mmCIF file of C-alpha atoms in Angstrom:
data_model
loop_
_atom_site.group_PDB
_atom_site.id
_atom_site.type_symbol
_atom_site.label_atom_id
_atom_site.label_comp_id
_atom_site.label_asym_id
_atom_site.label_seq_id
_atom_site.Cartn_x
_atom_site.Cartn_y
_atom_site.Cartn_z
ATOM 1 C CA MET W 1 -0.040 -0.515 0.278
ATOM 2 C CA ARG W 2 3.033 2.684 1.042
ATOM 3 C CA ASN W 3 4.855 2.194 -2.376
ATOM 4 C CA LYS W 4 1.751 3.742 -3.972
ATOM 5 C CA LYS W 5 2.732 7.324 -2.120
ATOM 6 C CA PRO W 6 4.751 9.204 -3.505
ATOM 7 C CA LEU W 7 2.162 8.356 -7.611
ATOM 8 C CA ILE W 8 -0.219 10.014 -5.185
ATOM 9 C CA GLY W 9 1.937 13.447 -4.821
ATOM 10 C CA LEU W 10 3.020 12.773 -8.294
ATOM 11 C CA LEU W 11 -0.646 12.777 -9.258
ATOM 12 C CA THR W 12 -1.179 15.984 -6.752
ATOM 13 C CA GLY W 13 1.484 18.342 -8.163
ATOM 14 C CA ILE W 14 0.515 17.254 -11.467
ATOM 15 C CA SER W 15 -3.388 18.159 -11.659
ATOM 16 C CA LEU W 16 -2.039 21.238 -9.685
ATOM 17 C CA PHE W 17 -0.232 22.387 -12.373
ATOM 18 C CA VAL W 18 -2.374 21.353 -15.447
ATOM 19 C CA ALA W 19 -5.625 23.305 -14.032
ATOM 20 C CA PRO W 20 -4.593 27.050 -14.655
ATOM 21 C CA VAL W 21 -3.353 24.820 -18.425
ATOM 22 C CA VAL W 22 -7.091 23.249 -18.481
ATOM 23 C CA ARG W 23 -8.897 27.203 -17.280
ATOM 24 C CA ALA W 24 -6.250 29.493 -19.908
ATOM 25 C CA ALA W 25 -7.290 26.600 -22.464
ATOM 26 C CA ASP W 26 -11.046 27.172 -21.936
ATOM 27 C CA SER W 27 -11.409 30.740 -22.033
ATOM 28 C CA PRO W 28 -12.092 31.491 -25.923
ATOM 29 C CA GLY W 29 -9.551 34.252 -26.952
ATOM 30 C CA ASP W 30 -6.718 32.325 -26.052
ATOM 31 C CA TRP W 31 -7.902 28.888 -27.341
ATOM 32 C CA PRO W 32 -6.700 28.915 -30.860
ATOM 33 C CA LEU W 33 -9.570 26.590 -32.540
ATOM 34 C CA ALA W 34 -12.298 28.780 -30.998
ATOM 35 C CA ASP W 35 -13.488 30.787 -34.176
ATOM 36 C CA GLY W 36 -11.535 28.098 -37.353
ATOM 37 C CA THR W 37 -14.182 24.530 -38.292
ATOM 38 C CA LEU W 38 -13.272 22.901 -35.453
ATOM 39 C CA GLU W 39 -13.053 18.955 -37.084
ATOM 40 C CA GLN W 40 -10.355 20.469 -39.589
ATOM 41 C CA ALA W 41 -8.572 22.298 -36.753
ATOM 42 C CA VAL W 42 -8.454 19.296 -34.510
ATOM 43 C CA ALA W 43 -7.396 16.999 -37.532
ATOM 44 C CA ALA W 44 -4.841 18.718 -37.877
ATOM 45 C CA SER W 45 -3.444 19.695 -34.929
ATOM 46 C CA LEU W 46 -3.841 16.150 -33.252
ATOM 47 C CA PRO W 47 -1.641 13.910 -34.657
ATOM 48 C CA GLU W 48 1.155 16.313 -33.728
ATOM 49 C CA GLN W 49 0.643 16.535 -30.215
ATOM 50 C CA ILE W 50 0.225 13.396 -29.719
ATOM 51 C CA HIS W 51 2.904 11.893 -31.140
ATOM 52 C CA SER W 52 6.023 15.363 -30.701
ATOM 53 C CA PRO W 53 7.637 13.530 -26.952
ATOM 54 C CA MET W 54 7.709 17.247 -25.860
ATOM 55 C CA TRP W 55 4.153 18.394 -26.913
ATOM 56 C CA LEU W 56 3.855 20.726 -24.285
ATOM 57 C CA ALA W 57 6.689 22.467 -25.527
ATOM 58 C CA ARG W 58 5.234 22.399 -29.361
ATOM 59 C CA ALA W 59 1.902 23.448 -28.659
ATOM 60 C CA GLY W 60 2.670 26.900 -31.356
ATOM 61 C CA HIS W 61 3.306 24.561 -33.863
ATOM 62 C CA VAL W 62 0.111 23.236 -33.191
ATOM 63 C CA THR W 63 -1.613 27.103 -33.503
ATOM 64 C CA GLU W 64 0.270 27.669 -36.099
ATOM 65 C CA GLN W 65 -1.167 25.049 -37.664
ATOM 66 C CA ALA W 66 -4.413 26.220 -37.335
ATOM 67 C CA GLY W 67 -3.997 29.945 -37.948
ATOM 68 C CA LEU W 68 -2.696 29.061 -41.739
ATOM 69 C CA LEU W 69 -6.403 27.161 -41.864
ATOM 70 C CA ASP W 70 -7.381 30.020 -40.296
ATOM 71 C CA MET W 71 -5.468 31.742 -42.922
ATOM 72 C CA GLN W 72 -6.485 29.611 -45.758
ATOM 73 C CA GLN W 73 -10.354 30.283 -45.124
ATOM 74 C CA ASN W 74 -10.699 33.177 -43.955
ATOM 75 C CA GLY W 75 -7.714 35.047 -46.284
ATOM 76 C CA GLY W 76 -6.238 36.967 -42.961
ATOM 77 C CA GLY W 77 -4.809 36.390 -39.212
ATOM 78 C CA GLU W 78 -2.055 36.473 -37.398
ATOM 79 C CA ARG W 79 -0.580 33.702 -35.487
ATOM 80 C CA ARG W 80 -2.404 33.463 -31.754
ATOM 81 C CA LYS W 81 -0.679 32.679 -28.183
ATOM 82 C CA PRO W 82 -0.378 28.934 -27.257
ATOM 83 C CA TRP W 83 -3.108 27.906 -25.398
ATOM 84 C CA LEU W 84 -0.328 27.153 -23.009
ATOM 85 C CA THR W 85 3.755 28.978 -23.498
ATOM 86 C CA GLY W 86 6.993 28.119 -22.451
ATOM 87 C CA ASN W 87 7.129 31.036 -19.982
ATOM 88 C CA GLU W 88 4.346 30.108 -18.290
ATOM 89 C CA LEU W 89 4.826 26.205 -17.528
ATOM 90 C CA HIS W 90 7.636 27.631 -15.649
ATOM 91 C CA LYS W 91 6.230 29.721 -14.298
ATOM 92 C CA TYR W 92 3.200 27.734 -12.629
ATOM 93 C CA LEU W 93 6.007 24.782 -11.807
ATOM 94 C CA GLY W 94 8.052 27.245 -10.006
ATOM 95 C CA LEU W 95 5.499 29.112 -7.696
ATOM 96 C CA GLY W 96 3.361 25.889 -7.907
ATOM 97 C CA SER W 97 6.821 24.338 -6.181
ATOM 98 C CA LEU W 98 6.703 27.636 -4.034
ATOM 99 C CA LEU W 99 3.709 26.347 -2.686
ATOM 100 C CA LEU W 100 3.857 23.333 -1.756
ATOM 101 C CA GLY W 101 7.044 23.738 0.571
ATOM 102 C CA GLY W 102 5.115 26.139 2.211
ATOM 103 C CA LEU W 103 2.265 23.680 3.192
ATOM 104 C CA THR W 104 4.989 21.091 3.597
ATOM 105 C CA MET W 105 6.478 22.598 5.952
ATOM 106 C CA LEU W 106 3.247 24.071 8.291
ATOM 107 C CA SER W 107 2.166 20.149 7.703
ATOM 108 C CA ALA W 108 5.587 19.278 9.716
ATOM 109 C CA GLY W 109 4.055 19.223 12.752
ATOM 110 C CA ALA W 110 1.260 17.700 11.717
ATOM 111 C CA ALA W 111 3.564 14.824 10.271
ATOM 112 C CA GLU W 112 5.492 13.949 14.032
ATOM 113 C CA GLY W 113 1.870 13.857 15.820
ATOM 114 C CA GLY W 114 0.127 11.763 13.836
ATOM 115 C CA GLU W 115 -2.473 9.406 15.406
ATOM 116 C CA GLY W 116 -1.048 6.406 13.105
ATOM 117 C CA ASP W 117 2.290 6.722 15.278
ATOM 118 C CA GLU W 118 0.639 5.033 18.573
ATOM 119 C CA GLY W 119 0.751 1.807 18.134
ATOM 120 C CA GLY W 120 3.472 1.268 14.965
ATOM 121 C CA GLY W 121 7.806 1.383 16.295
ATOM 122 C CA GLU W 122 10.427 3.562 15.981
ATOM 123 C CA ASN W 123 11.254 2.496 12.252
ATOM 124 C CA SER W 124 7.112 3.018 11.535
ATOM 125 C CA TYR W 125 5.482 6.166 9.921
ATOM 126 C CA GLY W 126 2.179 6.490 9.421
ATOM 127 C CA GLY W 127 -1.271 8.807 9.996
ATOM 128 C CA THR W 128 -3.002 11.396 8.076
ATOM 129 C CA GLY W 129 -0.645 14.225 9.307
ATOM 130 C CA TYR W 130 2.020 12.161 8.089
ATOM 131 C CA ASP W 131 0.646 10.994 4.377
ATOM 132 C CA ILE W 132 -0.044 14.658 3.835
ATOM 133 C CA HIS W 133 2.920 16.426 4.517
ATOM 134 C CA ARG W 134 4.650 13.044 2.585
ATOM 135 C CA THR W 135 2.574 13.765 -0.367
ATOM 136 C CA LEU W 136 2.853 18.000 -0.580
ATOM 137 C CA ALA W 137 6.952 17.371 0.010
ATOM 138 C CA LEU W 138 6.994 15.019 -3.225
ATOM 139 C CA SER W 139 4.525 16.972 -5.214
ATOM 140 C CA ALA W 140 6.496 20.830 -4.060
ATOM 141 C CA THR W 141 9.819 18.736 -5.421
ATOM 142 C CA ALA W 142 8.311 17.102 -8.529
ATOM 143 C CA LEU W 143 7.134 20.531 -9.431
ATOM 144 C CA GLY W 144 10.600 22.121 -8.637
ATOM 145 C CA LEU W 145 12.715 19.742 -10.447
ATOM 146 C CA GLY W 146 10.134 20.205 -13.483
ATOM 147 C CA ALA W 147 10.542 24.137 -12.650
ATOM 148 C CA VAL W 148 14.737 23.669 -14.131
ATOM 149 C CA ALA W 149 14.684 21.460 -16.749
ATOM 150 C CA THR W 150 11.638 24.643 -18.039
ATOM 151 C CA GLY W 151 13.996 26.734 -17.326
ATOM 152 C CA PHE W 152 16.752 25.578 -18.785
ATOM 153 C CA LEU W 153 14.603 24.360 -21.511
ATOM 154 C CA PHE W 154 13.029 27.600 -22.899
ATOM 155 C CA HIS W 155 15.481 30.861 -20.827
ATOM 156 C CA GLY W 156 18.584 28.575 -20.857
ATOM 157 C CA ASP W 157 20.270 31.424 -23.410
ATOM 158 C CA ASP W 158 18.840 34.338 -19.986
ATOM 159 C CA ILE W 159 22.162 32.768 -18.061
ATOM 160 C CA GLY W 160 25.552 32.784 -18.175
ATOM 161 C CA LEU W 161 28.469 32.771 -16.292
ATOM 162 C CA GLU W 162 30.390 35.140 -17.756
ATOM 163 C CA SER W 163 27.866 38.456 -15.763
ATOM 164 C CA GLY W 164 27.967 36.399 -12.623
ATOM 165 C CA LEU W 165 25.729 35.851 -9.962
ATOM 166 C CA THR W 166 24.825 39.493 -9.868
ATOM 167 C CA ASP W 167 22.699 38.896 -13.585
ATOM 168 C CA PRO W 168 19.036 38.674 -12.565
ATOM 169 C CA ASP W 169 18.879 35.903 -14.062
ATOM 170 C CA ASN W 170 21.963 33.420 -12.931
ATOM 171 C CA LEU W 171 20.652 34.572 -9.450
ATOM 172 C CA HIS W 172 17.159 33.176 -9.658
ATOM 173 C CA MET W 173 18.521 30.091 -11.735
ATOM 174 C CA SER W 174 20.894 29.563 -8.806
ATOM 175 C CA LEU W 175 18.552 30.173 -5.967
ATOM 176 C CA GLY W 176 16.039 27.850 -8.154
ATOM 177 C CA LEU W 177 18.811 24.985 -8.331
ATOM 178 C CA LEU W 178 19.537 25.700 -4.705
ATOM 179 C CA GLY W 179 15.960 25.167 -4.193
ATOM 180 C CA THR W 180 15.605 21.850 -5.544
ATOM 181 C CA LEU W 181 18.376 20.765 -4.323
ATOM 182 C CA GLY W 182 17.007 21.175 -0.595
ATOM 183 C CA TYR W 183 13.583 19.983 -1.225
ATOM 184 C CA VAL W 184 15.351 16.467 -2.853
ATOM 185 C CA SER W 185 18.089 16.700 0.115
ATOM 186 C CA ALA W 186 15.641 16.584 2.900
ATOM 187 C CA VAL W 187 13.137 14.096 1.401
ATOM 188 C CA SER W 188 15.320 11.850 0.682
ATOM 189 C CA ALA W 189 17.002 12.475 4.699
ATOM 190 C CA ALA W 190 13.080 12.334 5.540
ATOM 191 C CA PRO W 191 11.683 10.827 7.216
ATOM 192 C CA GLY W 192 13.952 8.610 9.508
ATOM 193 C CA GLU W 193 16.173 11.796 9.874
ATOM 194 C CA SER W 194 16.643 15.172 10.654
ATOM 195 C CA HIS W 195 15.762 17.225 7.385
ATOM 196 C CA ALA W 196 13.408 20.561 8.848
ATOM 197 C CA GLY W 197 17.071 22.977 7.766
ATOM 198 C CA SER W 198 17.481 21.556 4.426
ATOM 199 C CA GLY W 199 13.965 21.501 3.431
ATOM 200 C CA THR W 200 13.447 25.319 5.367
ATOM 201 C CA VAL W 201 16.447 26.431 2.921
ATOM 202 C CA GLY W 202 15.304 24.829 -0.152
ATOM 203 C CA GLY W 203 11.890 26.686 0.484
ATOM 204 C CA LEU W 204 13.340 29.834 1.362
ATOM 205 C CA SER W 205 15.750 30.196 -1.909
ATOM 206 C CA MET W 206 12.470 29.035 -3.544
ATOM 207 C CA LEU W 207 10.938 32.350 -2.628
ATOM 208 C CA VAL W 208 13.086 35.014 -2.387
ATOM 209 C CA ALA W 209 13.914 32.699 -6.414
ATOM 210 C CA VAL W 210 10.304 33.278 -7.231
ATOM 211 C CA LYS W 211 10.344 37.152 -6.313
ATOM 212 C CA ILE W 212 13.374 37.725 -8.045
ATOM 213 C CA ALA W 213 11.808 37.628 -11.237
ATOM 214 C CA TRP W 214 8.708 38.550 -10.709
ATOM 215 C CA MET R 1 7.785 8.323 18.781
ATOM 216 C CA VAL R 2 5.717 8.841 23.212
ATOM 217 C CA TRP R 3 4.564 12.037 24.272
ATOM 218 C CA THR R 4 4.807 12.861 27.603
ATOM 219 C CA LYS R 5 2.865 15.372 29.519
ATOM 220 C CA ASP R 6 5.314 18.760 29.610
ATOM 221 C CA GLY R 7 5.415 17.403 25.799
ATOM 222 C CA GLU R 8 2.073 17.997 25.197
ATOM 223 C CA ASN R 9 1.749 20.493 26.741
ATOM 224 C CA MET R 10 5.065 22.379 24.994
ATOM 225 C CA ASN R 11 2.582 21.539 21.834
ATOM 226 C CA THR R 12 -0.806 23.544 22.316
ATOM 227 C CA LYS R 13 1.537 26.072 23.695
ATOM 228 C CA LEU R 14 2.889 26.333 20.745
ATOM 229 C CA LYS R 15 0.005 26.032 19.051
ATOM 230 C CA TYR R 16 -1.940 29.006 20.118
ATOM 231 C CA LYS R 17 1.168 31.130 19.362
ATOM 232 C CA GLY R 18 0.889 29.960 16.183
ATOM 233 C CA LEU R 19 -2.782 30.284 15.988
ATOM 234 C CA LEU R 20 -2.161 33.864 17.198
ATOM 235 C CA LEU R 21 1.041 34.992 14.566
ATOM 236 C CA VAL R 22 -1.474 33.604 12.051
ATOM 237 C CA LEU R 23 -4.350 36.108 13.259
ATOM 238 C CA LEU R 24 -2.077 38.716 14.322
ATOM 239 C CA GLY R 25 -0.739 38.130 10.290
ATOM 240 C CA SER R 26 -3.946 38.802 9.354
ATOM 241 C CA LEU R 27 -5.114 41.354 10.475
ATOM 242 C CA ALA R 28 -1.557 42.839 9.944
ATOM 243 C CA LEU R 29 -1.206 42.093 5.691
ATOM 244 C CA PRO R 30 -4.176 44.682 4.181
ATOM 245 C CA VAL R 31 -3.477 47.262 6.469
ATOM 246 C CA ALA R 32 0.558 46.926 5.457
ATOM 247 C CA ALA R 33 -1.554 46.340 1.746
ATOM 248 C CA ASP R 34 -3.665 49.355 2.046
ATOM 249 C CA GLU R 35 -0.520 51.484 3.143
ATOM 250 C CA GLY R 36 1.450 50.696 0.496
ATOM 251 C CA TRP R 37 4.474 49.243 2.260
ATOM 252 C CA LEU R 38 4.343 46.403 0.756
ATOM 253 C CA ASP R 39 4.516 48.161 -2.606
ATOM 254 C CA GLY R 40 7.852 47.931 -2.644
ATOM 255 C CA LEU R 41 7.983 44.546 -1.610
ATOM 256 C CA PHE R 42 5.458 42.862 -4.623
ATOM 257 C CA ALA R 43 5.788 44.915 -6.921
ATOM 258 C CA ARG R 44 6.570 43.912 -10.560
ATOM 259 C CA LYS R 45 10.764 44.133 -11.730
ATOM 260 C CA ASN R 46 11.017 42.163 -13.978
ATOM 261 C CA GLY R 47 10.917 44.731 -16.375
ATOM 262 C CA VAL R 48 12.165 48.791 -17.036
ATOM 263 C CA ALA R 49 10.524 51.558 -14.734
ATOM 264 C CA ALA R 50 7.216 52.605 -16.396
ATOM 265 C CA VAL R 51 7.809 56.876 -17.162
ATOM 266 C CA LYS R 52 6.193 58.811 -14.498
ATOM 267 C CA ASN R 53 7.109 62.158 -16.208
ATOM 268 C CA ALA R 54 4.599 64.089 -18.578
ATOM 269 C CA LEU R 55 7.194 66.834 -19.742
ATOM 270 C CA TYR R 56 9.620 63.736 -20.843
ATOM 271 C CA GLN R 57 6.721 61.841 -22.561
ATOM 272 C CA GLU R 58 5.413 65.112 -24.257
ATOM 273 C CA GLU R 59 9.075 65.630 -25.435
ATOM 274 C CA CYS R 60 10.249 62.531 -26.638
ATOM 275 C CA GLY R 61 7.317 60.446 -26.906
ATOM 276 C CA SER R 62 5.767 63.159 -29.980
ATOM 277 C CA CYS R 63 8.295 61.473 -32.876
ATOM 278 C CA HIS R 64 8.599 57.560 -31.306
ATOM 279 C CA PHE R 65 7.979 55.719 -28.548
ATOM 280 C CA PRO R 66 9.021 57.357 -25.048
ATOM 281 C CA TYR R 67 11.839 54.906 -24.062
ATOM 282 C CA GLN R 68 11.633 54.394 -20.610
ATOM 283 C CA PRO R 69 15.297 56.296 -19.550
ATOM 284 C CA GLY R 70 16.481 52.701 -17.784
ATOM 285 C CA TRP R 71 17.173 51.403 -21.058
ATOM 286 C CA LEU R 72 20.502 52.942 -21.065
ATOM 287 C CA PRO R 73 23.421 54.492 -18.902
ATOM 288 C CA GLU R 74 23.542 56.993 -17.478
ATOM 289 C CA ARG R 75 27.319 58.173 -19.816
ATOM 290 C CA SER R 76 24.443 57.311 -23.475
ATOM 291 C CA TRP R 77 21.204 59.550 -21.667
ATOM 292 C CA GLN R 78 24.256 62.514 -21.451
ATOM 293 C CA ARG R 79 25.539 62.178 -24.928
ATOM 294 C CA LEU R 80 22.229 62.078 -26.411
ATOM 295 C CA LEU R 81 20.801 65.208 -24.305
ATOM 296 C CA SER R 82 23.473 67.401 -24.855
ATOM 297 C CA SER R 83 21.847 71.065 -26.632
ATOM 298 C CA LYS R 84 24.333 70.065 -29.407
ATOM 299 C CA ALA R 85 23.713 66.575 -30.388
ATOM 300 C CA LEU R 86 19.510 67.003 -29.554
ATOM 301 C CA GLU R 87 19.633 69.290 -32.758
ATOM 302 C CA ASP R 88 21.159 66.571 -34.499
ATOM 303 C CA HIS R 89 19.136 63.873 -33.538
ATOM 304 C CA PHE R 90 19.536 60.640 -36.165
ATOM 305 C CA GLY R 91 18.927 63.485 -38.473
ATOM 306 C CA GLU R 92 16.390 65.485 -36.986
ATOM 307 C CA ASN R 93 16.110 68.278 -35.323
ATOM 308 C CA ALA R 94 15.390 67.617 -31.526
ATOM 309 C CA GLU R 95 16.065 70.826 -30.371
ATOM 310 C CA LEU R 96 15.002 72.080 -26.345
ATOM 311 C CA ASP R 97 14.309 75.405 -24.857
ATOM 312 C CA GLU R 98 17.644 74.824 -21.774
ATOM 313 C CA SER R 99 15.190 74.691 -19.275
ATOM 314 C CA ASP R 100 13.092 72.557 -20.611
ATOM 315 C CA ARG R 101 16.796 69.932 -21.795
ATOM 316 C CA GLN R 102 17.884 70.425 -17.536
ATOM 317 C CA ALA R 103 14.478 69.163 -16.495
ATOM 318 C CA ILE R 104 14.087 66.259 -18.763
ATOM 319 C CA LEU R 105 18.428 66.127 -19.129
ATOM 320 C CA ASP R 106 17.437 65.075 -14.600
ATOM 321 C CA TYR R 107 14.900 62.798 -14.821
ATOM 322 C CA VAL R 108 17.035 60.548 -17.431
ATOM 323 C CA LEU R 109 19.996 61.003 -15.356
ATOM 324 C CA ALA R 110 17.973 59.816 -12.186
ATOM 325 C CA ASN R 111 16.287 56.391 -13.884
ATOM 326 C CA ALA R 112 18.814 55.760 -16.084
ATOM 327 C CA ALA R 113 19.776 51.771 -15.942
ATOM 328 C CA GLU R 114 22.379 51.833 -13.553
ATOM 329 C CA HIS R 115 20.372 53.654 -10.841
ATOM 330 C CA SER R 116 17.722 51.407 -11.286
ATOM 331 C CA GLY R 117 16.465 47.593 -10.028
ATOM 332 C CA TYR R 118 14.171 46.750 -12.518
ATOM 333 C CA LYS R 119 15.788 43.592 -14.202
ATOM 334 C CA ARG R 120 16.426 44.653 -18.007
ATOM 335 C CA SER R 121 17.825 47.215 -16.671
ATOM 336 C CA LYS R 122 20.602 44.957 -14.915
ATOM 337 C CA LYS R 123 20.550 42.814 -17.408
ATOM 338 C CA ILE R 124 21.164 45.851 -20.798
ATOM 339 C CA MET R 125 24.253 47.105 -18.067
ATOM 340 C CA HIS R 126 25.378 43.774 -17.970
ATOM 341 C CA SER R 127 25.313 43.261 -21.641
ATOM 342 C CA LEU R 128 27.553 47.097 -21.638
ATOM 343 C CA ARG R 129 31.429 45.904 -21.643
ATOM 344 C CA ASP R 130 33.377 48.342 -20.085
ATOM 345 C CA GLY R 131 33.467 52.142 -21.079
ATOM 346 C CA GLU R 132 30.705 50.841 -24.124
ATOM 347 C CA THR R 133 28.501 54.424 -24.277
ATOM 348 C CA PRO R 134 25.373 53.108 -27.528
ATOM 349 C CA LEU R 135 23.656 55.417 -28.978
ATOM 350 C CA ARG R 136 20.584 53.770 -29.612
ATOM 351 C CA ILE R 137 19.012 50.850 -27.327
ATOM 352 C CA THR R 138 18.315 48.618 -30.622
ATOM 353 C CA GLU R 139 22.514 48.284 -30.564
ATOM 354 C CA THR R 140 23.672 47.612 -26.463
ATOM 355 C CA ARG R 141 24.278 43.598 -27.170
ATOM 356 C CA TYR R 142 21.324 42.469 -25.187
ATOM 357 C CA ILE R 143 18.633 43.785 -27.443
ATOM 358 C CA ARG R 144 20.110 42.667 -30.240
ATOM 359 C CA ARG R 145 20.398 39.283 -29.177
ATOM 360 C CA LYS R 146 16.602 39.072 -27.331
ATOM 361 C CA HIS R 147 16.038 40.230 -31.126
ATOM 362 C CA HIS R 148 18.616 38.751 -34.356
ATOM 363 C CA GLU R 149 15.656 35.922 -34.446
ATOM 364 C CA ILE R 150 12.758 37.993 -35.825
ATOM 365 C CA PRO R 151 14.205 38.390 -39.794
ATOM 366 C CA ARG R 152 13.409 41.491 -41.379
ATOM 367 C CA ARG R 153 10.952 40.625 -44.002
ATOM 368 C CA LEU R 154 8.580 41.372 -39.635
ATOM 369 C CA ILE R 155 10.366 44.181 -39.000
ATOM 370 C CA GLU R 156 12.514 46.778 -41.832
ATOM 371 C CA ASP R 157 10.695 45.327 -44.846
ATOM 372 C CA ASN R 158 6.917 45.553 -42.445
ATOM 373 C CA PRO R 159 5.199 48.339 -43.492
ATOM 374 C CA LYS R 160 3.638 48.090 -39.574
ATOM 375 C CA VAL R 161 7.045 48.095 -38.002
ATOM 376 C CA GLY R 162 9.983 50.318 -40.351
ATOM 377 C CA SER R 163 12.220 49.578 -37.365
ATOM 378 C CA LEU R 164 13.463 47.997 -34.158
ATOM 379 C CA SER R 165 13.690 50.877 -32.653
ATOM 380 C CA ASN R 166 9.437 50.796 -33.156
ATOM 381 C CA CYS R 167 9.489 48.698 -29.217
ATOM 382 C CA ASP R 168 5.563 49.985 -29.131
ATOM 383 C CA SER R 169 4.422 48.291 -32.604
ATOM 384 C CA CYS R 170 4.703 44.401 -31.314
ATOM 385 C CA HIS R 171 5.768 44.177 -27.775
ATOM 386 C CA THR R 172 2.404 45.633 -26.533
ATOM 387 C CA GLU R 173 2.768 46.376 -22.300
ATOM 388 C CA ALA R 174 6.017 48.437 -23.879
ATOM 389 C CA ALA R 175 4.379 51.860 -22.160
ATOM 390 C CA ARG R 176 3.924 49.870 -18.586
ATOM 391 C CA GLY R 177 7.805 48.423 -18.843
ATOM 392 C CA ASN R 178 6.281 45.502 -19.857
ATOM 393 C CA PHE R 179 8.299 43.803 -22.181
ATOM 394 C CA ASP R 180 7.575 40.210 -20.832
ATOM 395 C CA GLU R 181 8.189 38.004 -24.049
ATOM 396 C CA ASP R 182 4.398 36.724 -23.746
ATOM 397 C CA THR R 183 3.405 40.067 -24.885
ATOM 398 C CA VAL R 184 4.920 40.316 -27.351
ATOM 399 C CA ARG R 185 2.429 40.342 -31.136
ATOM 400 C CA ILE R 186 4.227 42.126 -34.403
ATOM 401 C CA PRO R 187 1.753 43.959 -36.711
ATOM 402 C CA GLY R 188 1.157 41.399 -40.037
ATOM 403 C CA TYR R 189 2.677 38.303 -38.584
ATOM 404 C CA GLY R 190 1.343 38.156 -34.360
ATOM 405 C CA TYR R 191 2.397 35.300 -31.942
ATOM 406 C CA TRP R 192 6.261 34.328 -32.386
ATOM 407 C CA ASP R 193 6.945 32.010 -31.273
ATOM 408 C CA ASP R 194 11.311 31.305 -31.101
#
C-alpha cells in the first residue's frame, strides 16, 4: 500500500499545474481553435500533438497550423498565442513548487504527532498528518524539478557565467536550483533523519528565486 | 514517538502561539497593503521602470515611443541629450529650450539603467562592455541578442513596424515597462514563438 504514495504525490503535483492550463484553454480568447472550423483544426493538430514527445513545448506549432487554417479560410489572421507558452509552464511549476513547499512546512508538525504513531515502533511512520506532509513534500519536489528543467529549456539563453551572480537571471537560476536541491535532500533524508534544515533552506531559496523573477 | 505530559503541554502552547501569529498576520497584512508599505516588496520589477514624467513623455514621445530611461546608462543619455546632439538627433532636429532640456536630463539621469532595480536595466548594464556608450538601445548587445532571430521581413520590410526602434509596435505593454515575451504581437504576423 505504502509504495503508492509517491504516485499520489506526483499526481497531485501534476494536477496542480494542469488546472490553470485547462482553465486557460477554456477561455475563448486564448484558444486557437475557437473560431476556426473545429473538426478540421482538431484533425490537423491532433496527430502532431500526440506523436510529438514534447507536446507541451510544441503547442505553439499546433497553433501555427490553426493559424494557417484561419488564413486559408479568412484570407488573413495572425499567429495566436499558444494555450500554454513555455514561459507560463515554467512560471506555474515554480509558483506551484513554492506554494507546496510552504504547505509542506506548515504540515511538518502534524506529521510528527499523528495518530498512526501510537501503535508503531521506532521505524513506523504513518497517520494522516504524516501522509499529507509526505505527499506535499513529494509534489513540491516534483514541481521544483519540473521548474528547473523548463527553466533551462526555455530560458537557458538568459543565463551565463560571464555576468556573475549579480545578473538577475543567474541569481534566479542559482536560487531555484538550490531550492530544489534543498527539497531533494530533505525528501531523501526523511523520514528517519532530521530534514527540517534542508527543507527550510530549500523553501526560502525558492521564495527569493520567485521574488526576483516577479 | 511517545508524548510525555510536558511535551503535550508544550505542543498546545506552541499551537496557540502559532494561531495568534496567523490571526495577527491576517489583520496586519491588509492594513500594510492599504498603506502601501508592501509596494516595494510586491511591485513587479521584471521589466523596466515606466516613464512617470509628463514633460519627458510629451517631448520625447512625439516622434517615437518614449523610451524608458532605464534602457541606457547615464553616459549614453548625457551624450544623447547635450544641446549639440539634439540639433542632429538621428537626422532630425529635436532641440529643446534650455530649461526643458535640463529638466529632462535630470529626470533621465536619475532613472538611468545603473540606478534602476528593474531586471531589464540590470541586464542592459551587464551586457555593456566597460566604457561602452551606446547611443541606441537597439545597439546594445542585450537587445540585439533578444531580436536576432526575427527576420528582416517582419521588421524593416514590415510596413506596420519599419524599425526595431519602434518597440511599441510589437511589445503590446511597452508603455507600462513590460517587455515579457508573452506580450509580443508582431503586426501582420502575430505571436512570436521561437
